[in-house]
Amino acid sequence: MFVTLPPVGNNYLFSTLASAKRKVTTTMTDQTHTRRTVLQAAGATSVVALAAGCLSDDEDENGGGNGDDDDDEIDPSEWEDVDTIELDGAVGGWEGVAPDMIAGEQNPTIVLFEGQEYDFTWYNADNGTHNIEIWDEDEEVVDDYATDQVNDDEQTLEGVVASEEMAYYRCYPHDQMQAPIQVESE
């Protein structure tokens, strides 16, 4: 039976289990390892592989938008008098604070009306470094609507004029902090 061990320096170890002695003899380095060492190395490799899978850049099941997966219809009329959006920011995602219809919602869809001006305020919920940016469908910042990455208690992106090209709001370094913007024409 052949066992592949994790890289050591620039060498990859290809090993043979010797069942009678419970030892592993490597064919490239002529070193002998106990079965326990081999199993520990295999376990460490599994943990690293699992962690790497958790950190992949693959989009999630809802297309990378991370917005609300509920089938609830959004009523744009509820948003007509809104001019300030408030969010808690944490690595796990945005959480709605205000207006009331998004309070407590994870990565809520925001409704804006074309030509109207809005302020986006986010509160640092995990003391991490975050920012907020407004993106188009091509994941490019719209009209320089972006704040610096900071770990302050709160930050406001002021004077955002809604336009049809707006598609997402996002924390640049954290892809799980991205949610849709729905722009309505009046």
Coordinates of C-alpha atoms in Angstrom, one line a residue:
M1 CA 0.0 0.0 0.0
F2 CA 1.4 3.5 -0.9
V3 CA 0.8 6.5 1.3
T4 CA 1.6 10.1 0.2
L5 CA 2.9 12.2 3.0
P6 CA 2.8 16.0 3.1
P7 CA 5.7 18.0 1.6
V8 CA 8.9 18.2 3.6
G9 CA 11.0 21.0 2.2
N10 CA 11.0 20.5 -1.5
N11 CA 10.6 16.7 -1.4
Y12 CA 7.4 14.7 -1.5
L13 CA 7.7 11.5 0.4
F14 CA 6.2 8.4 -1.2
S15 CA 6.1 5.7 1.4
T16 CA 5.4 2.0 1.8
L17 CA 3.7 0.6 4.8
A18 CA 5.5 -2.4 6.2
S19 CA 2.8 -4.1 8.2
A20 CA 5.0 -6.6 10.1
K21 CA 7.1 -3.9 11.7
R22 CA 4.4 -1.1 11.7
K23 CA 7.0 1.2 10.2
V24 CA 7.0 3.3 7.0
T25 CA 10.1 3.4 4.9
T26 CA 10.3 6.3 2.5
T27 CA 11.7 5.6 -1.0
M28 CA 13.2 9.1 -1.6
T29 CA 15.0 9.8 1.7
D30 CA 15.6 6.3 3.2
Q31 CA 14.1 7.5 6.5
T32 CA 12.0 5.4 8.8
H33 CA 8.8 6.7 10.3
T34 CA 6.5 5.0 12.8
R35 CA 2.9 4.4 11.9
R36 CA 1.9 7.0 14.5
T37 CA 4.0 9.7 12.7
V38 CA 2.4 8.8 9.4
L39 CA -1.1 9.0 10.8
Q40 CA -0.3 12.3 12.5
A41 CA 1.0 13.7 9.2
A42 CA -2.1 12.4 7.4
G43 CA -4.3 14.0 10.0
A44 CA -2.5 17.3 9.8
T45 CA -2.8 17.2 6.0
S46 CA -6.6 16.6 6.3
V47 CA -7.0 19.6 8.6
V48 CA -5.1 21.9 6.2
A49 CA -7.1 20.6 3.3
L50 CA -10.4 21.2 5.2
A51 CA -9.3 24.7 6.2
A52 CA -8.3 25.5 2.6
G53 CA -11.7 24.5 1.4
C54 CA -13.3 26.9 3.9
L55 CA -11.2 29.7 2.6
S56 CA -11.8 29.2 -1.1
D57 CA -13.1 32.0 -3.4
D58 CA -15.9 29.9 -4.8
E59 CA -19.3 31.6 -4.9
D60 CA -21.9 30.3 -2.5
E61 CA -25.1 28.7 -3.5
N62 CA -27.0 31.9 -4.2
G63 CA -24.5 33.2 -6.8
G64 CA -22.2 35.1 -4.5
G65 CA -24.8 37.7 -3.8
N66 CA -25.2 36.5 -0.2
G67 CA -28.5 38.4 0.0
D68 CA -31.7 37.1 1.7
D69 CA -32.6 33.7 0.3
D70 CA -36.2 34.0 1.5
D71 CA -38.9 34.1 -1.0
D72 CA -40.3 37.2 0.6
E73 CA -41.2 39.9 -1.9
I74 CA -39.7 43.3 -1.3
D75 CA -42.2 46.1 -1.3
P76 CA -40.4 49.1 -2.7
S77 CA -43.1 51.5 -1.3
E78 CA -41.7 50.7 2.2
W79 CA -38.5 52.3 1.2
E80 CA -39.9 55.6 -0.2
D81 CA -39.1 57.7 2.8
V82 CA -35.7 56.1 3.6
D83 CA -32.5 58.2 3.2
T84 CA -30.2 56.4 5.7
I85 CA -29.2 52.8 5.7
E86 CA -27.6 51.5 9.0
L87 CA -25.8 48.1 9.2
D88 CA -23.7 46.2 11.6
G89 CA -20.5 45.0 10.0
A90 CA -18.8 41.7 10.9
V91 CA -16.7 39.2 9.0
G92 CA -19.7 36.9 8.9
G93 CA -21.8 39.4 7.0
W94 CA -23.8 42.6 7.2
E95 CA -26.7 42.7 9.6
G96 CA -29.5 45.3 9.0
V97 CA -30.0 47.9 11.8
A98 CA -32.3 50.4 10.1
P99 CA -34.7 51.0 8.5
D100 CA -37.0 48.6 10.5
M101 CA -37.7 46.3 7.5
I102 CA -34.1 45.1 7.5
A103 CA -33.5 45.1 11.2
G104 CA -31.8 41.8 12.2
E105 CA -31.7 40.5 8.7
Q106 CA -28.4 39.0 7.4
N107 CA -27.0 40.7 4.2
P108 CA -30.4 42.4 3.5
T109 CA -31.4 43.6 0.1
I110 CA -31.4 47.4 0.0
V111 CA -33.9 49.3 -2.1
L112 CA -32.9 52.7 -3.5
F113 CA -34.7 55.1 -5.8
E114 CA -32.9 56.4 -8.8
G115 CA -31.7 60.0 -8.3
Q116 CA -32.3 60.1 -4.6
E117 CA -29.4 60.6 -2.1
Y118 CA -28.6 58.2 0.7
D119 CA -26.1 57.8 3.6
F120 CA -24.8 54.3 4.4
T121 CA -23.6 54.0 8.1
W122 CA -22.0 50.8 9.3
Y123 CA -21.1 49.9 12.9
N124 CA -18.2 47.7 13.7
A125 CA -19.7 44.6 15.3
D126 CA -16.5 42.6 15.6
N127 CA -13.7 45.1 15.9
G128 CA -12.3 43.9 12.5
T129 CA -11.1 46.1 9.7
H130 CA -14.0 46.8 7.2
N131 CA -15.2 49.3 4.7
I132 CA -18.3 49.7 2.5
E133 CA -18.3 50.1 -1.3
I134 CA -21.1 50.3 -3.8
W135 CA -20.5 48.0 -6.8
D136 CA -22.0 47.4 -10.2
E137 CA -22.7 44.1 -11.8
D138 CA -19.0 43.8 -12.9
E139 CA -17.9 44.2 -9.3
E140 CA -16.4 47.6 -9.9
V141 CA -16.9 50.5 -7.5
V142 CA -19.6 52.9 -8.8
D143 CA -18.7 56.7 -8.8
D144 CA -16.0 56.2 -6.1
Y145 CA -18.6 55.3 -3.5
A146 CA -16.2 53.6 -1.2
T147 CA -14.8 54.2 2.3
D148 CA -11.3 53.5 3.6
Q149 CA -10.8 50.2 5.3
V150 CA -10.8 51.0 9.1
N151 CA -11.5 49.3 12.4
D152 CA -13.3 52.3 13.8
D153 CA -16.6 52.0 15.8
E154 CA -18.6 53.4 12.9
Q155 CA -18.2 54.9 9.4
T156 CA -20.6 56.7 7.1
L157 CA -20.6 56.8 3.3
E158 CA -22.4 60.1 2.6
G159 CA -24.2 61.5 -0.4
V160 CA -24.7 58.3 -2.4
V161 CA -26.9 59.1 -5.3
A162 CA -28.7 56.0 -6.5
S163 CA -28.2 55.0 -10.1
E164 CA -29.3 52.0 -12.2
E165 CA -25.8 50.7 -12.4
M166 CA -25.7 49.9 -8.6
A167 CA -26.0 46.2 -7.9
Y168 CA -24.3 45.4 -4.6
Y169 CA -22.9 46.9 -1.4
R170 CA -19.8 45.2 -0.1
C171 CA -16.9 45.2 2.3
Y172 CA -14.0 44.8 0.0
P173 CA -11.8 42.4 2.0
H174 CA -14.7 40.1 3.0
D175 CA -16.7 38.5 0.2
Q176 CA -19.3 37.2 2.7
M177 CA -20.2 40.8 3.4
Q178 CA -21.9 41.5 0.1
A179 CA -25.6 42.0 -0.6
P180 CA -27.8 43.2 -3.4
I181 CA -29.0 46.7 -4.1
Q182 CA -32.3 47.0 -5.9
V183 CA -32.7 50.3 -7.7
E184 CA -36.2 51.5 -8.5
S185 CA -37.1 54.1 -11.1
E186 CA -39.6 56.7 -9.9

